[in-house]
Amino acid sequence: MSRIEIENFTVRRGNFQLGPLTLDIASGEIFALLGRTGAGKTVLLEAIAGMYRGDEGRILLNGVEVTTLSPAARGLGLVYQDRGLFPHMRVEENIGYGLRMARVPKEIRRRRVEELMELLSITQIRRQYPGTISGGEAQRTALARALALKPQVLLLDEPFSALDPATKKGLYQELQLIHQRFRCTIVLVTHDFNEAQLLADRVGVLLDGRLLAVAPGPRLLEGHYCKEVEIFLGRTL
C-alpha cells in the first residue's frame, strides 16, 4: 500500500489549469475523484501516474518524492475506460505483457497470469482476442493486466462507465475483492455519484480544475459545501 501526497500541484494545458491542488490519500484507501467531463479528473490521475510532471508543486508516494520520475519508475497500475488492450494479443498474453517486459521468468509469469485469471473469472476466455469478448470481460482483463506487477497504487479512469448495470454490479464486487486481496491504494475517477458513494472511503469533488470538497463516500450528500459544489450535487437552483 502507498500513501499519496499531492502538495500545491499545478498542471497547465493550454487554457486549462489544474490546481494549485493539495490532497493526501491514505495508504490502502479507495479515493474517488468526482466531477463533470473536463473538470481535470483524468489530468490529475495521469499526473499521479507520471504522465505530467506539473508546473509547480510535487507528488510523493510513501513519503518519497516522485514528481520527476517516469511512469514506469513509479510502479503504479493504470486502467482507462477504453481498456487499452492489445487487439493482436490473446487475453492471457495481454495480462502477461508487463511481466514479460519486466523479464519476469516464464514459469513465475505463467503462475501469476493463471492466478489473476482465476481471481477475475476469465480463465475460460484466455485464448480469445479482445475483439471477441464482452465489455465486462475486457475490463476484467485490463484489471488483471494492471495487477500483474503487484502495484501498490491502482489508478482507474472511469472503468465502469460503458458497462450495463448488471456487469457494473459484478465488477464493483470484484474491485472490492481486489482491494481486500492486494491491499492496494485505489484512486477512481468517476462522474457517477452512486458509484463514488458505494465504492469510495472518501470522495474529492473536482470542478474546473479545482478540488472544492473532500467528504466520506457514504455521506457525500450529507455535507454542506460551497455554492459550486451544491449546484453540482443538484441541491441548489
PDB file of C-alpha atoms in Angstrom:
ATOM      1  CA  MET A   1       0.000   0.000   0.000  1.00  0.00           C
ATOM      2  CA  SER A   2       1.099   3.581  -0.647  1.00  0.00           C
ATOM      3  CA  ARG A   3       0.170   6.952   0.727  1.00  0.00           C
ATOM      4  CA  ILE A   4      -0.195   9.609  -1.970  1.00  0.00           C
ATOM      5  CA  GLU A   5       0.643  13.197  -1.052  1.00  0.00           C
ATOM      6  CA  ILE A   6      -0.003  15.972  -3.549  1.00  0.00           C
ATOM      7  CA  GLU A   7       1.341  19.352  -2.486  1.00  0.00           C
ATOM      8  CA  ASN A   8       0.413  22.643  -4.209  1.00  0.00           C
ATOM      9  CA  PHE A   9       0.447  20.808  -7.522  1.00  0.00           C
ATOM     10  CA  THR A  10      -0.376  22.659 -10.755  1.00  0.00           C
ATOM     11  CA  VAL A  11      -0.632  21.481 -14.366  1.00  0.00           C
ATOM     12  CA  ARG A  12      -1.297  23.919 -17.234  1.00  0.00           C
ATOM     13  CA  ARG A  13      -2.557  22.660 -20.600  1.00  0.00           C
ATOM     14  CA  GLY A  14      -3.446  25.468 -22.991  1.00  0.00           C
ATOM     15  CA  ASN A  15      -6.310  27.427 -21.438  1.00  0.00           C
ATOM     16  CA  PHE A  16      -6.929  24.791 -18.761  1.00  0.00           C
ATOM     17  CA  GLN A  17      -5.267  24.760 -15.352  1.00  0.00           C
ATOM     18  CA  LEU A  18      -5.405  22.019 -12.741  1.00  0.00           C
ATOM     19  CA  GLY A  19      -4.722  23.322  -9.256  1.00  0.00           C
ATOM     20  CA  PRO A  20      -2.932  24.534  -7.276  1.00  0.00           C
ATOM     21  CA  LEU A  21      -4.104  21.385  -5.530  1.00  0.00           C
ATOM     22  CA  THR A  22      -3.210  19.762  -2.224  1.00  0.00           C
ATOM     23  CA  LEU A  23      -4.506  16.298  -1.345  1.00  0.00           C
ATOM     24  CA  ASP A  24      -3.477  13.468   0.988  1.00  0.00           C
ATOM     25  CA  ILE A  25      -4.748   9.966   0.097  1.00  0.00           C
ATOM     26  CA  ALA A  26      -4.188   7.473   2.894  1.00  0.00           C
ATOM     27  CA  SER A  27      -2.397   4.180   2.371  1.00  0.00           C
ATOM     28  CA  GLY A  28      -4.947   1.495   1.483  1.00  0.00           C
ATOM     29  CA  GLU A  29      -7.749   3.976   0.855  1.00  0.00           C
ATOM     30  CA  ILE A  30     -10.219   3.918  -2.030  1.00  0.00           C
ATOM     31  CA  PHE A  31     -10.449   7.550  -3.101  1.00  0.00           C
ATOM     32  CA  ALA A  32     -12.876   8.703  -5.809  1.00  0.00           C
ATOM     33  CA  LEU A  33     -12.409  11.812  -7.947  1.00  0.00           C
ATOM     34  CA  LEU A  34     -15.878  13.055  -8.864  1.00  0.00           C
ATOM     35  CA  GLY A  35     -16.666  15.827 -11.340  1.00  0.00           C
ATOM     36  CA  ARG A  36     -18.041  16.820 -14.709  1.00  0.00           C
ATOM     37  CA  THR A  37     -16.369  15.975 -18.011  1.00  0.00           C
ATOM     38  CA  GLY A  38     -13.418  18.325 -18.478  1.00  0.00           C
ATOM     39  CA  ALA A  39     -13.023  19.047 -14.751  1.00  0.00           C
ATOM     40  CA  GLY A  40      -9.449  17.728 -14.727  1.00  0.00           C
ATOM     41  CA  LYS A  41     -10.023  14.312 -13.152  1.00  0.00           C
ATOM     42  CA  THR A  42      -8.023  12.393 -15.757  1.00  0.00           C
ATOM     43  CA  VAL A  43      -5.277  15.039 -15.779  1.00  0.00           C
ATOM     44  CA  LEU A  44      -4.854  14.563 -12.023  1.00  0.00           C
ATOM     45  CA  LEU A  45      -4.884  10.774 -12.369  1.00  0.00           C
ATOM     46  CA  GLU A  46      -2.242  10.934 -15.112  1.00  0.00           C
ATOM     47  CA  ALA A  47      -0.162  13.338 -13.021  1.00  0.00           C
ATOM     48  CA  ILE A  48      -0.126  10.769 -10.210  1.00  0.00           C
ATOM     49  CA  ALA A  49       0.855   8.150 -12.808  1.00  0.00           C
ATOM     50  CA  GLY A  50       3.747  10.331 -14.005  1.00  0.00           C
ATOM     51  CA  MET A  51       2.479  11.490 -17.380  1.00  0.00           C
ATOM     52  CA  TYR A  52       2.612  15.115 -16.241  1.00  0.00           C
ATOM     53  CA  ARG A  53       5.436  16.462 -14.105  1.00  0.00           C
ATOM     54  CA  GLY A  54       3.460  19.578 -13.290  1.00  0.00           C
ATOM     55  CA  ASP A  55       4.376  23.238 -13.473  1.00  0.00           C
ATOM     56  CA  GLU A  56       4.527  23.719  -9.708  1.00  0.00           C
ATOM     57  CA  GLY A  57       4.286  21.552  -6.610  1.00  0.00           C
ATOM     58  CA  ARG A  58       5.218  17.950  -6.013  1.00  0.00           C
ATOM     59  CA  ILE A  59       3.855  14.411  -5.577  1.00  0.00           C
ATOM     60  CA  LEU A  60       5.071  11.898  -3.001  1.00  0.00           C
ATOM     61  CA  LEU A  61       4.463   8.159  -2.686  1.00  0.00           C
ATOM     62  CA  ASN A  62       5.095   6.763   0.790  1.00  0.00           C
ATOM     63  CA  GLY A  63       6.982   9.921   1.676  1.00  0.00           C
ATOM     64  CA  VAL A  64       9.316   9.750  -1.342  1.00  0.00           C
ATOM     65  CA  GLU A  65       9.052  12.491  -3.939  1.00  0.00           C
ATOM     66  CA  VAL A  66       8.293  11.064  -7.393  1.00  0.00           C
ATOM     67  CA  THR A  67       7.475  14.302  -9.229  1.00  0.00           C
ATOM     68  CA  THR A  68      10.208  13.814 -11.821  1.00  0.00           C
ATOM     69  CA  LEU A  69      10.072  10.010 -12.057  1.00  0.00           C
ATOM     70  CA  SER A  70       8.803   8.317 -15.222  1.00  0.00           C
ATOM     71  CA  PRO A  71       5.535   6.315 -15.115  1.00  0.00           C
ATOM     72  CA  ALA A  72       7.473   3.034 -15.252  1.00  0.00           C
ATOM     73  CA  ALA A  73       9.609   4.027 -12.264  1.00  0.00           C
ATOM     74  CA  ARG A  74       6.563   4.716 -10.062  1.00  0.00           C
ATOM     75  CA  GLY A  75       5.276   1.139 -10.041  1.00  0.00           C
ATOM     76  CA  LEU A  76       1.589   2.027 -10.437  1.00  0.00           C
ATOM     77  CA  GLY A  77      -1.232   0.231 -12.248  1.00  0.00           C
ATOM     78  CA  LEU A  78      -3.443   2.283 -14.595  1.00  0.00           C
ATOM     79  CA  VAL A  79      -6.711   1.246 -16.273  1.00  0.00           C
ATOM     80  CA  TYR A  80      -8.544   3.515 -18.718  1.00  0.00           C
ATOM     81  CA  GLN A  81     -12.192   3.453 -19.750  1.00  0.00           C
ATOM     82  CA  ASP A  82     -11.214   2.126 -23.197  1.00  0.00           C
ATOM     83  CA  ARG A  83      -9.026  -0.550 -21.504  1.00  0.00           C
ATOM     84  CA  GLY A  84      -6.152  -0.192 -23.991  1.00  0.00           C
ATOM     85  CA  LEU A  85      -5.845  -3.926 -24.644  1.00  0.00           C
ATOM     86  CA  PHE A  86      -3.606  -5.062 -27.487  1.00  0.00           C
ATOM     87  CA  PRO A  87      -6.006  -6.381 -30.169  1.00  0.00           C
ATOM     88  CA  HIS A  88      -3.425  -8.768 -31.667  1.00  0.00           C
ATOM     89  CA  MET A  89      -2.740 -10.493 -28.333  1.00  0.00           C
ATOM     90  CA  ARG A  90      -4.886 -13.116 -26.633  1.00  0.00           C
ATOM     91  CA  VAL A  91      -6.303 -12.406 -23.184  1.00  0.00           C
ATOM     92  CA  GLU A  92      -3.549 -14.308 -21.362  1.00  0.00           C
ATOM     93  CA  GLU A  93      -0.879 -12.550 -23.436  1.00  0.00           C
ATOM     94  CA  ASN A  94      -2.351  -9.143 -22.619  1.00  0.00           C
ATOM     95  CA  ILE A  95      -2.305  -9.943 -18.909  1.00  0.00           C
ATOM     96  CA  GLY A  96       1.282 -11.167 -19.006  1.00  0.00           C
ATOM     97  CA  TYR A  97       2.638  -8.364 -21.209  1.00  0.00           C
ATOM     98  CA  GLY A  98       4.021  -6.207 -18.391  1.00  0.00           C
ATOM     99  CA  LEU A  99       5.593  -9.221 -16.732  1.00  0.00           C
ATOM    100  CA  ARG A 100       7.292 -10.171 -19.982  1.00  0.00           C
ATOM    101  CA  MET A 101       8.605  -6.605 -20.461  1.00  0.00           C
ATOM    102  CA  ALA A 102       9.950  -6.748 -16.895  1.00  0.00           C
ATOM    103  CA  ARG A 103      11.735 -10.009 -17.794  1.00  0.00           C
ATOM    104  CA  VAL A 104       9.943 -11.992 -15.133  1.00  0.00           C
ATOM    105  CA  PRO A 105      10.856 -15.709 -15.548  1.00  0.00           C
ATOM    106  CA  LYS A 106       8.394 -17.637 -17.704  1.00  0.00           C
ATOM    107  CA  GLU A 107       7.141 -20.018 -15.004  1.00  0.00           C
ATOM    108  CA  ILE A 108       6.535 -17.228 -12.486  1.00  0.00           C
ATOM    109  CA  ARG A 109       4.803 -15.270 -15.231  1.00  0.00           C
ATOM    110  CA  ARG A 110       2.558 -18.206 -16.083  1.00  0.00           C
ATOM    111  CA  ARG A 111       1.539 -18.752 -12.449  1.00  0.00           C
ATOM    112  CA  ARG A 112       0.821 -15.061 -11.966  1.00  0.00           C
ATOM    113  CA  VAL A 113      -1.388 -14.903 -15.068  1.00  0.00           C
ATOM    114  CA  GLU A 114      -3.243 -18.053 -14.007  1.00  0.00           C
ATOM    115  CA  GLU A 115      -3.860 -16.615 -10.536  1.00  0.00           C
ATOM    116  CA  LEU A 116      -5.272 -13.367 -11.908  1.00  0.00           C
ATOM    117  CA  MET A 117      -7.478 -15.066 -14.499  1.00  0.00           C
ATOM    118  CA  GLU A 118      -8.937 -17.272 -11.794  1.00  0.00           C
ATOM    119  CA  LEU A 119      -9.436 -14.348  -9.424  1.00  0.00           C
ATOM    120  CA  LEU A 120     -11.330 -12.344 -12.059  1.00  0.00           C
ATOM    121  CA  SER A 121     -13.202 -15.348 -13.521  1.00  0.00           C
ATOM    122  CA  ILE A 122     -11.795 -15.039 -17.047  1.00  0.00           C
ATOM    123  CA  THR A 123      -9.888 -18.326 -17.365  1.00  0.00           C
ATOM    124  CA  GLN A 124     -12.422 -19.545 -19.931  1.00  0.00           C
ATOM    125  CA  ILE A 125     -11.524 -16.731 -22.375  1.00  0.00           C
ATOM    126  CA  ARG A 126      -7.758 -16.998 -22.014  1.00  0.00           C
ATOM    127  CA  ARG A 127      -7.202 -17.891 -25.690  1.00  0.00           C
ATOM    128  CA  GLN A 128      -9.578 -15.281 -27.103  1.00  0.00           C
ATOM    129  CA  TYR A 129      -8.715 -11.904 -28.601  1.00  0.00           C
ATOM    130  CA  PRO A 130     -10.086  -8.619 -27.178  1.00  0.00           C
ATOM    131  CA  GLY A 131     -12.356  -8.117 -30.182  1.00  0.00           C
ATOM    132  CA  THR A 132     -14.265 -11.333 -29.407  1.00  0.00           C
ATOM    133  CA  ILE A 133     -15.045 -10.777 -25.703  1.00  0.00           C
ATOM    134  CA  SER A 134     -17.674  -8.726 -23.862  1.00  0.00           C
ATOM    135  CA  GLY A 135     -17.120  -5.308 -22.294  1.00  0.00           C
ATOM    136  CA  GLY A 136     -17.111  -6.791 -18.815  1.00  0.00           C
ATOM    137  CA  GLU A 137     -14.589  -9.452 -19.808  1.00  0.00           C
ATOM    138  CA  ALA A 138     -12.386  -6.803 -21.425  1.00  0.00           C
ATOM    139  CA  GLN A 139     -12.472  -4.695 -18.254  1.00  0.00           C
ATOM    140  CA  ARG A 140     -11.559  -7.722 -16.133  1.00  0.00           C
ATOM    141  CA  THR A 141      -8.661  -8.425 -18.496  1.00  0.00           C
ATOM    142  CA  ALA A 142      -7.470  -4.816 -18.191  1.00  0.00           C
ATOM    143  CA  LEU A 143      -7.673  -5.019 -14.399  1.00  0.00           C
ATOM    144  CA  ALA A 144      -5.708  -8.286 -14.413  1.00  0.00           C
ATOM    145  CA  ARG A 145      -3.008  -6.730 -16.598  1.00  0.00           C
ATOM    146  CA  ALA A 146      -2.753  -3.717 -14.272  1.00  0.00           C
ATOM    147  CA  LEU A 147      -2.449  -6.000 -11.227  1.00  0.00           C
ATOM    148  CA  ALA A 148       0.118  -8.348 -12.748  1.00  0.00           C
ATOM    149  CA  LEU A 149       3.124  -6.401 -11.443  1.00  0.00           C
ATOM    150  CA  LYS A 150       1.561  -6.068  -7.969  1.00  0.00           C
ATOM    151  CA  PRO A 151       1.256  -2.278  -7.910  1.00  0.00           C
ATOM    152  CA  GLN A 152       0.888  -0.511  -4.585  1.00  0.00           C
ATOM    153  CA  VAL A 153      -1.436   2.014  -6.234  1.00  0.00           C
ATOM    154  CA  LEU A 154      -4.188   1.211  -8.741  1.00  0.00           C
ATOM    155  CA  LEU A 155      -5.457   4.142 -10.844  1.00  0.00           C
ATOM    156  CA  LEU A 156      -8.836   3.694 -12.559  1.00  0.00           C
ATOM    157  CA  ASP A 157     -10.182   6.183 -15.117  1.00  0.00           C
ATOM    158  CA  GLU A 158     -13.978   5.688 -15.362  1.00  0.00           C
ATOM    159  CA  PRO A 159     -13.535   1.914 -15.788  1.00  0.00           C
ATOM    160  CA  PHE A 160     -17.241   1.066 -15.463  1.00  0.00           C
ATOM    161  CA  SER A 161     -18.946   3.896 -17.360  1.00  0.00           C
ATOM    162  CA  ALA A 162     -19.610   1.986 -20.594  1.00  0.00           C
ATOM    163  CA  LEU A 163     -20.967  -1.162 -18.912  1.00  0.00           C
ATOM    164  CA  ASP A 164     -24.545  -2.286 -18.314  1.00  0.00           C
ATOM    165  CA  PRO A 165     -25.900  -2.191 -14.718  1.00  0.00           C
ATOM    166  CA  ALA A 166     -25.597  -5.940 -14.097  1.00  0.00           C
ATOM    167  CA  THR A 167     -21.985  -6.048 -15.301  1.00  0.00           C
ATOM    168  CA  LYS A 168     -21.174  -2.950 -13.242  1.00  0.00           C
ATOM    169  CA  LYS A 169     -22.544  -4.565 -10.100  1.00  0.00           C
ATOM    170  CA  GLY A 170     -20.360  -7.631 -10.600  1.00  0.00           C
ATOM    171  CA  LEU A 171     -17.260  -5.517 -11.210  1.00  0.00           C
ATOM    172  CA  TYR A 172     -17.959  -3.387  -8.132  1.00  0.00           C
ATOM    173  CA  GLN A 173     -17.835  -6.574  -6.074  1.00  0.00           C
ATOM    174  CA  GLU A 174     -14.646  -7.700  -7.788  1.00  0.00           C
ATOM    175  CA  LEU A 175     -12.997  -4.319  -7.229  1.00  0.00           C
ATOM    176  CA  GLN A 176     -13.728  -4.625  -3.514  1.00  0.00           C
ATOM    177  CA  LEU A 177     -12.284  -8.159  -3.596  1.00  0.00           C
ATOM    178  CA  ILE A 178      -9.155  -6.847  -5.343  1.00  0.00           C
ATOM    179  CA  HIS A 179      -8.812  -4.149  -2.706  1.00  0.00           C
ATOM    180  CA  GLN A 180      -9.009  -6.703   0.097  1.00  0.00           C
ATOM    181  CA  ARG A 181      -6.739  -9.202  -1.634  1.00  0.00           C
ATOM    182  CA  PHE A 182      -3.962  -6.872  -2.800  1.00  0.00           C
ATOM    183  CA  ARG A 183      -4.320  -4.193  -0.110  1.00  0.00           C
ATOM    184  CA  CYS A 184      -3.525  -1.518  -2.673  1.00  0.00           C
ATOM    185  CA  THR A 185      -4.446   2.158  -2.611  1.00  0.00           C
ATOM    186  CA  ILE A 186      -7.067   2.855  -5.292  1.00  0.00           C
ATOM    187  CA  VAL A 187      -7.839   6.173  -6.983  1.00  0.00           C
ATOM    188  CA  LEU A 188     -11.058   6.001  -9.009  1.00  0.00           C
ATOM    189  CA  VAL A 189     -12.181   8.663 -11.492  1.00  0.00           C
ATOM    190  CA  THR A 190     -15.938   8.770 -11.977  1.00  0.00           C
ATOM    191  CA  HIS A 191     -18.850  11.079 -12.780  1.00  0.00           C
ATOM    192  CA  ASP A 192     -21.334   8.689 -11.145  1.00  0.00           C
ATOM    193  CA  PHE A 193     -22.490   9.860  -7.694  1.00  0.00           C
ATOM    194  CA  ASN A 194     -23.789   6.402  -6.720  1.00  0.00           C
ATOM    195  CA  GLU A 195     -20.552   4.702  -7.753  1.00  0.00           C
ATOM    196  CA  ALA A 196     -18.484   7.139  -5.702  1.00  0.00           C
ATOM    197  CA  GLN A 197     -20.675   6.704  -2.611  1.00  0.00           C
ATOM    198  CA  LEU A 198     -20.746   2.915  -2.897  1.00  0.00           C
ATOM    199  CA  LEU A 199     -17.067   2.249  -3.539  1.00  0.00           C
ATOM    200  CA  ALA A 200     -15.035   5.079  -2.030  1.00  0.00           C
ATOM    201  CA  ASP A 201     -13.844   5.687   1.508  1.00  0.00           C
ATOM    202  CA  ARG A 202     -13.629   9.363   0.559  1.00  0.00           C
ATOM    203  CA  VAL A 203     -14.674  11.432  -2.435  1.00  0.00           C
ATOM    204  CA  GLY A 204     -12.998  14.545  -3.817  1.00  0.00           C
ATOM    205  CA  VAL A 205     -15.174  16.891  -5.882  1.00  0.00           C
ATOM    206  CA  LEU A 206     -13.125  18.415  -8.704  1.00  0.00           C
ATOM    207  CA  LEU A 207     -14.677  21.273 -10.703  1.00  0.00           C
ATOM    208  CA  ASP A 208     -12.902  23.396 -13.315  1.00  0.00           C
ATOM    209  CA  GLY A 209      -9.502  22.141 -12.207  1.00  0.00           C
ATOM    210  CA  ARG A 210     -10.100  22.942  -8.523  1.00  0.00           C
ATOM    211  CA  LEU A 211     -10.570  20.488  -5.682  1.00  0.00           C
ATOM    212  CA  LEU A 212     -13.515  22.109  -3.900  1.00  0.00           C
ATOM    213  CA  ALA A 213     -14.578  19.432  -1.417  1.00  0.00           C
ATOM    214  CA  VAL A 214     -13.489  16.154   0.175  1.00  0.00           C
ATOM    215  CA  ALA A 215     -16.067  14.061   2.033  1.00  0.00           C
ATOM    216  CA  PRO A 216     -16.625  10.489   3.249  1.00  0.00           C
ATOM    217  CA  GLY A 217     -18.073   8.470   0.370  1.00  0.00           C
ATOM    218  CA  PRO A 218     -21.179   7.109   2.105  1.00  0.00           C
ATOM    219  CA  ARG A 219     -22.013  10.572   3.471  1.00  0.00           C
ATOM    220  CA  LEU A 220     -21.244  12.598   0.359  1.00  0.00           C
ATOM    221  CA  LEU A 221     -24.748  14.036   0.091  1.00  0.00           C
ATOM    222  CA  GLU A 222     -24.999  14.869   3.784  1.00  0.00           C
ATOM    223  CA  GLY A 223     -22.303  17.540   3.848  1.00  0.00           C
ATOM    224  CA  HIS A 224     -22.502  21.307   3.428  1.00  0.00           C
ATOM    225  CA  TYR A 225     -20.353  22.762   0.656  1.00  0.00           C
ATOM    226  CA  CYS A 226     -19.668  25.900  -1.331  1.00  0.00           C
ATOM    227  CA  LYS A 227     -22.262  27.021  -3.878  1.00  0.00           C
ATOM    228  CA  GLU A 228     -20.472  25.442  -6.855  1.00  0.00           C
ATOM    229  CA  VAL A 229     -20.414  22.017  -5.222  1.00  0.00           C
ATOM    230  CA  GLU A 230     -24.028  22.352  -4.053  1.00  0.00           C
ATOM    231  CA  ILE A 231     -25.096  23.098  -7.639  1.00  0.00           C
ATOM    232  CA  PHE A 232     -23.050  20.160  -8.933  1.00  0.00           C
ATOM    233  CA  LEU A 233     -24.721  17.873  -6.417  1.00  0.00           C
ATOM    234  CA  GLY A 234     -28.129  19.158  -7.562  1.00  0.00           C
ATOM    235  CA  ARG A 235     -29.090  20.765  -4.284  1.00  0.00           C
ATOM    236  CA  THR A 236     -29.166  24.467  -5.262  1.00  0.00           C
ATOM    237  CA  LEU A 237     -31.151  26.123  -8.037  1.00  0.00           C
TER     238      LEU A 237
END
